[in-house]
Coordinates of C-alpha atoms in Angstrom, one line a residue:
M214 CA 30.8 -43.8 29.1
A215 CA 30.3 -43.3 25.3
V216 CA 26.5 -43.0 26.0
C217 CA 27.6 -39.8 28.2
A218 CA 30.3 -38.3 26.2
R219 CA 27.4 -38.3 24.0
L220 CA 24.8 -36.5 26.5
C221 CA 27.4 -33.8 26.9
G222 CA 28.3 -33.3 23.1
V223 CA 32.0 -34.1 24.0
G224 CA 33.7 -34.5 20.7
Q225 CA 36.7 -36.8 20.1
S226 CA 39.5 -34.7 21.3
R227 CA 40.0 -33.6 24.3
R228 CA 39.3 -30.4 24.4
C229 CA 36.3 -31.0 22.1
R230 CA 34.2 -28.6 25.0
R231 CA 36.2 -26.2 24.9
R232 CA 35.4 -26.1 21.0
Q233 CA 32.1 -26.6 21.3
R234 CA 31.6 -23.3 23.9
H235 CA 34.0 -21.8 21.3
N236 CA 31.1 -23.0 17.9
Q237 CA 28.0 -22.5 20.5
Q238 CA 27.2 -26.2 19.4
D239 CA 24.0 -28.0 21.1
H240 CA 23.9 -30.0 24.2
G241 CA 22.8 -32.7 21.5
S242 CA 25.0 -33.1 19.4
D243 CA 26.3 -36.6 18.7
S244 CA 29.2 -37.5 17.8
D245 CA 31.5 -40.5 17.3
M246 CA 33.6 -41.5 20.6
D247 CA 34.4 -44.8 21.5
E248 CA 33.5 -45.5 24.2
E249 CA 37.4 -45.5 26.0
E250 CA 37.8 -42.2 25.1
G251 CA 34.0 -41.5 27.4
E252 CA 35.9 -43.7 30.1
R253 CA 39.7 -41.7 29.5
I254 CA 37.6 -37.8 29.7
V255 CA 35.0 -39.0 32.5
G256 CA 37.6 -40.8 35.2
E257 CA 39.7 -37.2 34.2
T258 CA 36.5 -35.5 35.3
Q259 CA 35.6 -38.9 38.5
S260 CA 39.6 -37.3 40.0
V261 CA 38.5 -34.3 40.5
T262 CA 34.7 -35.0 42.3
G263 CA 36.3 -37.9 44.4
G264 CA 36.4 -40.7 41.8
P265 CA 39.2 -43.0 43.0
E266 CA 40.4 -44.5 39.2
N267 CA 43.4 -41.1 38.1
S268 CA 44.1 -39.5 41.4
A269 CA 46.1 -42.1 43.2
A270 CA 48.1 -41.9 39.3
A271 CA 48.2 -38.7 38.4
G272 CA 51.2 -37.0 40.3
P273 CA 50.3 -33.7 42.3
S274 CA 50.8 -30.6 39.3
V275 CA 49.0 -33.5 36.8
A276 CA 46.1 -33.8 39.1
H277 CA 46.1 -30.0 39.9
E278 CA 45.8 -28.9 36.3
A279 CA 43.8 -31.7 35.2
A280 CA 40.8 -30.5 38.8
A281 CA 41.4 -27.0 36.6
E282 CA 40.4 -28.1 33.6
A283 CA 37.3 -29.8 34.4
T284 CA 36.9 -28.0 37.0
A285 CA 36.0 -25.1 35.3
D286 CA 34.2 -27.6 31.9
S287 CA 31.3 -28.9 34.5
A288 CA 31.1 -25.2 35.5
S289 CA 30.2 -23.7 32.5
T290 CA 28.3 -26.6 31.9
V291 CA 25.7 -26.3 34.3
P292 CA 22.9 -23.8 33.5
P293 CA 22.7 -20.8 35.7
N294 CA 20.2 -22.6 37.1
P295 CA 19.4 -26.0 37.3
Q296 CA 15.8 -26.5 38.1
S297 CA 16.2 -29.7 38.2
L298 CA 19.1 -32.6 38.1
L299 CA 17.9 -33.4 34.6
D300 CA 19.8 -29.5 34.3
L301 CA 22.4 -31.3 35.1
P302 CA 25.9 -33.3 33.2
P303 CA 26.1 -36.1 33.4
E304 CA 29.1 -36.4 34.2
I305 CA 28.2 -34.4 37.4
L306 CA 25.1 -37.5 37.6
V307 CA 27.7 -39.9 37.2
E308 CA 29.1 -39.1 40.0
V309 CA 25.5 -38.5 42.3
F310 CA 23.9 -41.7 40.9
S311 CA 27.2 -43.1 42.1
S312 CA 27.2 -42.5 45.9
L313 CA 23.6 -44.3 45.7
P314 CA 22.8 -47.6 47.4
G315 CA 22.8 -50.0 44.3
T316 CA 19.1 -51.0 46.0
E317 CA 17.8 -47.7 44.5
L318 CA 19.2 -47.7 41.4
P319 CA 16.2 -49.4 39.3
N320 CA 14.4 -47.3 40.5
L321 CA 15.8 -44.5 39.2
A322 CA 16.2 -46.5 36.0
L323 CA 12.3 -45.3 35.2
V324 CA 12.1 -41.5 36.0
C325 CA 13.9 -41.5 32.4
K326 CA 16.0 -41.5 29.2
K327 CA 18.5 -40.0 30.2
F328 CA 18.4 -41.4 33.2
R329 CA 18.4 -44.8 31.8
Q330 CA 21.6 -44.1 29.2
I331 CA 23.1 -42.3 32.8
L332 CA 23.0 -46.3 34.8
N333 CA 24.6 -47.7 31.8
T334 CA 28.0 -46.4 32.9
E335 CA 30.6 -48.7 34.6
T336 CA 32.0 -46.4 36.7
I337 CA 28.6 -46.6 38.8
W338 CA 28.7 -49.8 39.2
R339 CA 32.2 -50.8 39.6
R340 CA 32.5 -48.5 42.5
R341 CA 29.1 -50.2 44.2
C342 CA 30.3 -53.2 44.2
T343 CA 33.3 -52.0 45.6
E344 CA 31.7 -50.2 48.4
E345 CA 29.4 -52.5 49.8
F346 CA 31.1 -55.9 49.1
G347 CA 34.5 -54.0 49.0
M348 CA 35.9 -55.4 46.2
R349 CA 38.1 -54.6 44.1
E350 CA 40.8 -55.4 42.0
D351 CA 38.7 -58.3 40.3
L352 CA 36.7 -56.3 38.9
R353 CA 39.0 -55.8 36.3
K354 CA 39.3 -59.4 36.2
M355 CA 35.2 -60.0 35.5
E356 CA 36.0 -57.6 33.2
V357 CA 38.5 -59.2 30.9
V358 CA 36.4 -62.4 30.5
G359 CA 33.5 -59.9 29.6
V360 CA 30.8 -59.9 32.8
S361 CA 30.7 -56.4 33.3
S362 CA 29.9 -54.5 36.7
R363 CA 26.7 -54.2 36.7
E364 CA 26.4 -57.7 35.7
L365 CA 28.1 -58.5 38.4
Y366 CA 25.9 -56.3 40.8
A367 CA 22.4 -57.9 39.0
K368 CA 23.2 -61.0 38.9
L369 CA 25.2 -62.4 41.2
L370 CA 25.8 -59.6 44.9
H371 CA 22.5 -58.6 44.5
P372 CA 20.2 -61.1 44.2
Y373 CA 22.2 -62.9 47.3
R374 CA 23.3 -60.2 49.7
H375 CA 20.1 -61.5 52.2
I376 CA 22.7 -65.1 52.8
L377 CA 25.6 -63.2 53.9
G378 CA 27.1 -62.8 57.1
L379 CA 26.6 -65.3 60.2
W380 CA 24.2 -69.0 60.0
Q381 CA 23.7 -71.8 62.3
P382 CA 23.0 -75.0 59.7
D383 CA 20.2 -77.4 61.7
I384 CA 23.0 -80.2 62.6
G385 CA 20.4 -81.9 65.4
P386 CA 22.8 -80.8 68.2
Y387 CA 25.5 -80.1 67.3
G388 CA 25.7 -77.0 65.2
G389 CA 27.6 -75.4 63.6
L390 CA 29.0 -71.6 62.2
L391 CA 28.7 -70.3 59.3
N392 CA 30.1 -67.3 57.1
V393 CA 29.2 -66.3 53.7
V394 CA 31.2 -63.9 52.4
V395 CA 32.6 -62.5 48.9
D396 CA 35.9 -63.9 48.4
G397 CA 37.0 -62.6 45.7
L398 CA 34.9 -63.2 42.2
F399 CA 33.2 -65.9 43.8
I400 CA 30.6 -65.9 47.0
I401 CA 31.1 -68.8 49.5
G402 CA 30.5 -70.2 52.1
W403 CA 33.3 -71.1 54.9
M404 CA 32.4 -73.4 57.4
Y405 CA 34.3 -72.5 60.9
L406 CA 35.8 -75.3 63.0
P407 CA 37.3 -75.2 66.6
P408 CA 41.0 -76.6 66.2
H409 CA 41.7 -80.0 67.3
D410 CA 41.3 -80.7 71.1
P411 CA 42.8 -79.7 73.7
R412 CA 44.7 -76.7 71.6
V413 CA 41.9 -73.5 72.3
E414 CA 44.8 -71.3 71.0
D415 CA 44.8 -72.3 67.2
P416 CA 43.1 -70.0 64.7
M417 CA 40.1 -72.0 63.4
R418 CA 40.1 -74.5 60.5
R419 CA 37.9 -73.1 57.8
R420 CA 36.5 -75.6 55.0
P421 CA 33.8 -74.5 52.3
L422 CA 30.2 -75.9 51.7
F423 CA 29.5 -73.9 48.6
R424 CA 30.6 -71.0 46.3
I425 CA 28.6 -68.8 43.8
H426 CA 30.2 -67.2 40.9
M427 CA 30.1 -65.9 37.4
W428 CA 33.0 -67.0 36.2
E429 CA 32.7 -69.3 32.8
S430 CA 29.9 -67.4 31.7
N431 CA 27.4 -64.6 31.9
K432 CA 25.5 -67.1 34.1
V433 CA 25.4 -67.4 38.0
A434 CA 26.7 -70.4 38.9
V435 CA 26.6 -72.5 42.7
E436 CA 28.0 -75.4 42.9
C437 CA 28.8 -77.6 45.7
M438 CA 32.0 -78.1 47.8
Y439 CA 31.6 -80.7 49.9
G440 CA 33.6 -83.8 49.7
H441 CA 37.2 -84.5 47.5
K442 CA 37.0 -84.1 43.4
G443 CA 35.7 -81.0 43.7
P444 CA 33.8 -78.5 43.5
H445 CA 30.1 -79.5 41.6
K446 CA 26.3 -78.9 41.1
G447 CA 24.1 -77.5 43.7
D448 CA 21.0 -75.4 44.2
I449 CA 20.4 -73.1 47.3
Q450 CA 17.1 -72.0 48.0
T451 CA 16.0 -69.0 49.7
G452 CA 13.1 -68.5 51.3
K453 CA 11.2 -67.6 54.7
K454 CA 13.1 -64.3 56.3
D455 CA 16.5 -65.4 57.9
E456 CA 16.2 -68.6 55.9
F457 CA 18.4 -70.8 53.1
S458 CA 19.1 -74.2 52.0
T459 CA 21.0 -76.1 50.5
K460 CA 21.6 -79.0 47.9
C461 CA 23.9 -81.0 46.4
N462 CA 22.6 -82.4 42.7
Q463 CA 25.3 -84.7 42.6
T464 CA 26.2 -86.6 45.6
D465 CA 28.5 -89.3 45.0
H466 CA 31.6 -86.5 44.4
H467 CA 30.7 -86.7 48.5
R468 CA 31.6 -91.1 48.2
M469 CA 35.5 -92.3 48.6
P470 CA 36.3 -95.4 46.8
G471 CA 36.8 -97.5 49.6
G472 CA 33.4 -96.9 50.9
R473 CA 32.3 -95.4 54.1
Q474 CA 35.8 -96.8 56.7
E475 CA 37.7 -95.0 54.4
E476 CA 34.9 -91.6 55.0
F477 CA 35.1 -92.1 58.2
R478 CA 39.1 -92.9 58.5
T479 CA 38.9 -89.1 56.5
W480 CA 36.4 -87.5 58.0
L481 CA 38.6 -87.8 61.7
E482 CA 41.3 -86.8 60.5
E483 CA 40.3 -83.9 59.7
E484 CA 38.0 -83.3 62.8
W485 CA 40.1 -84.3 65.6
G486 CA 43.4 -84.6 63.9
R487 CA 44.5 -88.6 64.0
T488 CA 43.1 -92.1 64.5
L489 CA 40.1 -94.1 66.4
E490 CA 43.5 -96.4 67.6
D491 CA 44.8 -93.3 69.1
I492 CA 42.0 -92.5 71.0
F493 CA 42.1 -94.9 74.4
H494 CA 38.7 -93.3 75.4
E495 CA 36.4 -96.1 74.5
H496 CA 33.5 -93.3 75.9
M497 CA 35.4 -90.6 73.2
Q498 CA 35.2 -93.6 70.5
E499 CA 31.7 -93.9 70.5
L500 CA 30.4 -90.0 70.8
I501 CA 32.5 -89.5 67.2
L502 CA 31.7 -92.3 64.5
M503 CA 28.2 -90.9 66.9
K504 CA 29.0 -87.8 65.0
F505 CA 29.8 -88.7 61.9
I506 CA 26.8 -91.8 61.1
Y507 CA 24.4 -88.6 62.0
T508 CA 26.6 -85.2 60.2
S509 CA 26.7 -87.6 56.7
Q510 CA 24.0 -88.2 56.1
Y511 CA 22.5 -85.0 55.5
D512 CA 25.6 -85.4 52.4
N513 CA 25.6 -81.4 52.8
C514 CA 21.8 -80.4 52.0
L515 CA 21.1 -78.2 54.9
T516 CA 19.2 -75.4 56.6
Y517 CA 20.8 -72.5 57.7
R518 CA 19.0 -69.7 60.4
R519 CA 20.7 -66.1 60.7
I520 CA 22.6 -65.5 63.6
Y521 CA 23.7 -62.0 65.0
L522 CA 26.9 -61.1 67.1
P523 CA 25.5 -59.2 70.5
P524 CA 26.3 -55.1 69.9
R525 CA 28.4 -53.7 72.6
M526 CA 27.3 -51.4 75.6
P527 CA 29.4 -49.1 77.2
S528 CA 28.8 -51.6 81.0
D529 CA 30.1 -55.1 79.0
L530 CA 32.8 -56.3 81.5
L531 CA 34.9 -57.5 78.3
Q532 CA 33.8 -57.5 74.5
P533 CA 31.3 -60.1 73.5
G534 CA 31.7 -62.5 71.0
L535 CA 32.7 -65.6 69.6
F536 CA 34.7 -68.3 71.6
K537 CA 36.1 -72.2 71.2
G538 CA 36.2 -73.8 74.6
T539 CA 36.7 -77.2 75.8
Y540 CA 34.7 -79.4 77.2
G541 CA 35.4 -83.2 78.0
S542 CA 35.3 -86.2 75.9
H543 CA 33.2 -83.8 73.3
G544 CA 36.1 -82.0 71.9
L545 CA 36.1 -77.9 70.8
E546 CA 33.1 -76.6 70.7
I547 CA 32.2 -72.9 69.7
V548 CA 30.4 -70.3 72.2
M549 CA 28.0 -67.0 71.9
L550 CA 29.5 -64.2 74.7
S551 CA 26.6 -61.5 75.7
F552 CA 26.0 -59.7 78.8
H553 CA 22.2 -58.9 79.5
G554 CA 22.4 -56.1 82.7
P555 CA 24.3 -58.0 85.6
C556 CA 24.3 -61.1 84.0
A557 CA 26.6 -63.0 81.1
R558 CA 25.4 -65.6 79.4
A559 CA 27.4 -68.5 77.0
T560 CA 25.3 -69.9 74.6
K561 CA 26.4 -73.2 72.5
L562 CA 26.8 -72.5 68.3
T563 CA 28.2 -76.1 68.2
G564 CA 27.4 -78.3 71.2
D565 CA 27.1 -82.2 71.8
P566 CA 24.8 -85.3 72.1
N567 CA 24.2 -84.4 76.2
V568 CA 23.6 -80.3 75.3
P569 CA 22.4 -79.2 72.3
A570 CA 24.2 -76.3 70.1
G571 CA 21.6 -72.9 70.9
Q572 CA 21.6 -73.6 74.8
L573 CA 23.2 -71.3 77.2
T574 CA 25.4 -73.2 78.8
L575 CA 26.3 -70.7 80.8
D576 CA 24.8 -68.2 83.4
V577 CA 27.3 -65.7 84.9
D578 CA 25.6 -62.8 87.5
L579 CA 27.8 -60.0 88.2
N580 CA 26.3 -59.3 91.3
R581 CA 27.8 -62.0 92.6
P582 CA 31.5 -61.0 92.6
V583 CA 33.7 -64.1 94.5
C584 CA 36.7 -62.7 96.1
L585 CA 40.0 -65.3 96.1
P586 CA 41.7 -66.9 98.6
D587 CA 45.7 -66.4 98.8
L588 CA 47.3 -70.0 96.4
V589 CA 47.7 -72.4 98.9
H590 CA 43.5 -71.7 100.1
Q591 CA 43.5 -71.7 96.3
R592 CA 44.1 -75.5 96.0
S593 CA 41.8 -76.6 98.2
I594 CA 38.4 -78.0 96.2
E595 CA 36.9 -77.8 100.5
E596 CA 37.3 -74.2 100.2
L597 CA 36.2 -73.5 96.8
S598 CA 33.0 -75.4 97.4
R599 CA 32.2 -73.7 100.1
L600 CA 33.0 -70.3 98.7
V601 CA 31.0 -71.0 95.4
L602 CA 27.9 -73.0 97.0
G603 CA 27.3 -70.1 99.8
M604 CA 26.2 -68.5 96.9
H605 CA 24.3 -71.0 95.4
E606 CA 22.3 -71.0 98.2
E607 CA 21.1 -67.5 98.9
A608 CA 20.4 -67.0 94.8
Q609 CA 17.6 -70.3 95.1
R610 CA 16.3 -67.6 98.5
E611 CA 16.4 -65.2 96.4
V612 CA 14.3 -66.9 93.4
Q613 CA 12.2 -68.4 96.1
N614 CA 11.3 -65.2 97.9
P615 CA 12.3 -62.5 95.9
D616 CA 11.4 -59.4 98.2
V617 CA 13.9 -60.7 100.7
A618 CA 17.0 -59.3 100.4
P619 CA 20.5 -61.6 100.6
Q620 CA 22.3 -61.6 104.4
G621 CA 25.2 -62.2 104.7
A622 CA 27.2 -61.9 101.4
A623 CA 30.5 -60.9 102.5
S624 CA 31.1 -63.0 105.1
E625 CA 30.8 -66.2 102.4
G626 CA 32.8 -63.8 99.4
A627 CA 29.9 -62.1 98.0
V628 CA 28.3 -58.6 97.5
A629 CA 25.3 -57.9 95.8
G630 CA 25.2 -54.9 93.7
G631 CA 23.1 -52.9 91.3
A632 CA 23.0 -53.9 88.1
G633 CA 24.4 -52.7 85.5
A634 CA 28.5 -51.7 85.4
A635 CA 27.5 -49.4 88.7
G636 CA 26.6 -53.1 90.8
L637 CA 29.9 -54.4 89.6
E638 CA 31.5 -51.2 90.8
S639 CA 30.5 -50.6 94.1
A640 CA 30.8 -54.9 95.1
M641 CA 34.5 -54.7 93.8
E642 CA 35.0 -51.6 96.3
A643 CA 32.6 -53.8 98.7
Q644 CA 34.9 -57.1 98.0
S645 CA 38.3 -55.1 98.9
E646 CA 37.5 -55.1 102.7
S647 CA 36.2 -58.6 103.1
P648 CA 39.5 -60.7 103.7
Q649 CA 39.3 -64.3 102.4
P650 CA 40.9 -67.4 105.0
G651 CA 44.6 -67.7 104.6
P652 CA 47.8 -65.2 105.3
S653 CA 46.6 -63.1 102.8
S654 CA 43.5 -61.8 100.1
S655 CA 43.3 -60.9 96.7
S656 CA 40.3 -58.3 96.0
A657 CA 37.9 -59.3 93.1
S658 CA 39.2 -56.0 91.3
S659 CA 40.5 -55.1 87.4
E660 CA 44.3 -56.0 89.1
A661 CA 45.8 -59.3 87.8
Q662 CA 45.5 -62.0 91.1
P663 CA 47.5 -64.9 91.1
F664 CA 45.5 -68.1 89.9
V665 CA 45.4 -71.8 90.4
L666 CA 43.2 -75.2 90.0
P667 CA 42.0 -77.2 92.8
L668 CA 44.2 -80.0 93.1
G669 CA 41.6 -83.2 91.6
V670 CA 40.3 -80.5 89.3
M671 CA 40.4 -82.1 85.4
T672 CA 41.6 -79.9 82.6
R673 CA 42.5 -80.8 79.0
N674 CA 45.2 -77.4 79.1
E675 CA 47.1 -78.1 81.5
V676 CA 48.6 -75.0 80.1
Y677 CA 46.3 -72.1 81.4
P678 CA 46.4 -68.2 82.6
R679 CA 47.8 -68.8 86.1
T680 CA 46.7 -65.2 87.2
C681 CA 43.6 -63.4 86.2
K682 CA 41.5 -60.1 87.2
M683 CA 37.8 -60.5 88.7
C684 CA 36.2 -64.3 89.2
F685 CA 32.4 -64.3 89.3
Y686 CA 29.8 -67.0 91.0
G687 CA 27.5 -68.4 87.8
T688 CA 25.8 -71.9 86.4
G689 CA 26.8 -74.3 84.5
L690 CA 23.9 -76.6 81.7
I691 CA 24.3 -79.8 81.9
A692 CA 22.0 -82.9 81.1
G693 CA 22.6 -86.7 80.2
H694 CA 22.5 -87.7 76.5
G695 CA 19.8 -86.6 74.2
F696 CA 19.5 -83.7 76.7
T697 CA 17.8 -85.4 79.4
S698 CA 17.0 -84.2 82.6
P699 CA 18.7 -81.4 82.2
E700 CA 20.3 -78.8 85.1
R701 CA 22.1 -75.7 86.5
T702 CA 25.5 -76.7 88.4
P703 CA 27.5 -73.9 90.7
G704 CA 30.6 -73.2 89.8
L705 CA 33.2 -70.5 89.5
F706 CA 32.9 -67.7 85.9
V707 CA 37.2 -67.0 86.1
L708 CA 37.8 -63.8 83.5
F709 CA 41.7 -63.7 82.8
D710 CA 42.0 -61.3 80.2
E711 CA 40.0 -59.8 77.4
D712 CA 40.4 -62.4 75.2
H713 CA 41.0 -65.5 77.6
F714 CA 37.8 -66.9 80.4
G715 CA 37.7 -70.2 81.8
F716 CA 35.1 -72.4 84.1
I717 CA 35.2 -74.0 86.8
W718 CA 32.5 -76.8 87.5
L719 CA 31.8 -78.1 90.7
E720 CA 30.2 -81.4 90.1
L721 CA 31.8 -83.0 87.5
K722 CA 35.4 -81.1 89.1
S723 CA 36.3 -79.9 85.2
F724 CA 37.4 -76.7 83.8
S725 CA 36.7 -75.0 80.7
L726 CA 38.5 -73.2 79.1
Y727 CA 37.7 -70.6 76.4
S728 CA 39.7 -68.5 73.5
R729 CA 38.4 -65.8 71.7
L730 CA 38.1 -65.9 67.7
T731 CA 40.1 -64.0 66.2
D732 CA 38.7 -63.7 62.8
R733 CA 37.2 -60.8 61.1
L734 CA 34.1 -61.2 60.5
A735 CA 32.0 -59.1 57.5
H736 CA 28.0 -58.9 58.0
A737 CA 28.2 -60.1 61.7
Y738 CA 26.4 -58.0 64.2
A739 CA 22.6 -57.4 65.3
P740 CA 21.1 -53.6 64.5
D741 CA 20.2 -53.8 67.5
M742 CA 20.0 -55.7 71.4
E743 CA 15.8 -56.6 70.9
R744 CA 17.4 -58.1 67.7
F745 CA 19.5 -59.9 68.8
E746 CA 17.9 -61.5 71.9
A747 CA 15.0 -62.8 69.8
M748 CA 17.8 -64.3 68.1
L749 CA 19.1 -66.3 71.5
R750 CA 15.1 -66.9 72.3
N751 CA 15.3 -68.3 68.3
M752 CA 17.8 -71.0 69.1
Q753 CA 17.0 -72.6 71.8
S754 CA 13.6 -73.1 70.9
W755 CA 15.3 -74.6 67.8
T756 CA 16.7 -76.9 70.0
S757 CA 14.3 -77.4 72.4

């Protein structure tokens, strides 16, 4: 701020500007005012023009007096008819430059010496760090240890801004969800892990994989956080667009004194919340051991590809986003729910050896709502199969003969409407007139209706919602080990509320319950639907 003070021609006292006007001193005079005094004066000017430095701390009368004085001072130093930015006083230029994106400021510094000197002002870079990356009180801590806001922006925040957001690691069929955020004085890569099976309502677990900081010196340090021996040296490489890689330079920090057995027991407790003795199912033991062997070989040397959350459209049935769901012996997995015209789709972000990450696990036809019968008939798997399989056969006929209109949909509890919100609304209206077997009939409306799982359908969550809003015909993806012989099998999509849905896999006689992730995810949403759909296509190609 001393540079600004010299450019303004300000003296050592608060009222030096007034003495300058009375004495008609030259504006380019070089005062000996120290930097601290300059910071204070420009900070007072910012309280008038919107800066946060002093307006919150000062009382109403003091703030009003300071605002009036600063306004008068600024007005008197502005030429009557300024021809360019160079004619404006530095305190106004500081405010103008502070409102510009940080990526534009280096070009601005090339304009002239005056601009370059003003851009050394800490106020400008402090505001850019706050507005672009959410840093606030942490900036003061950095300045205490000798790292300026300008250095923090130029050496840490700006160079690594491209890795902020959501990413999927390339860990074969297992995938994952990484969220890179500015966390305090660090940029941290958090791996998001589902709750322990089958507690689908529990919050997500987080594990730090790497961090970047300038805490110990003016140089940027990248550290690997994997293992149990604390931070150690790592590296981050950015090459292709929307892709980066991490590397650990001290993998011995990942090893444990007890060898692989101790590492496996520790991993099992963290990953599943239990010991191997607690897992009696032999097939499940094999799946767990296979995942440990596969994932531990990477030693946190991974490649990540950017993923986006879907933007919400007015016609969406509910808020799209991330959900955690039950997948039998594979435990809980993370899926992304999105809407595409008359279809709802759930794509796996984490996967398993049967259906890997990136694949379309659920495909729901919103033009085929299902009217549930009364509770007595809902308990019959035969009755549910009759309704859903009837729609499935009709859908297959439409695929084979797309020009042939569906026949007899209403008699089977299905109504085919137009695409989007209009089609869904007309289907709901028509269904209210289509009774189903049993003494009472409920329609596929937004009002809650009783729901119960059919007898013989397995679920890992005995506690599931007993009312639902809507049900639709859909298909789920099943496959053999190694994603062999994949096929889409019919099932029932059940919408419970804004944050929960389920799917009944008819062929497997199994029920999956999904619960929304409530974590706040910054830098995560796709700029438009076209970019999101392109990302989905790329995700499927990664694992196919």
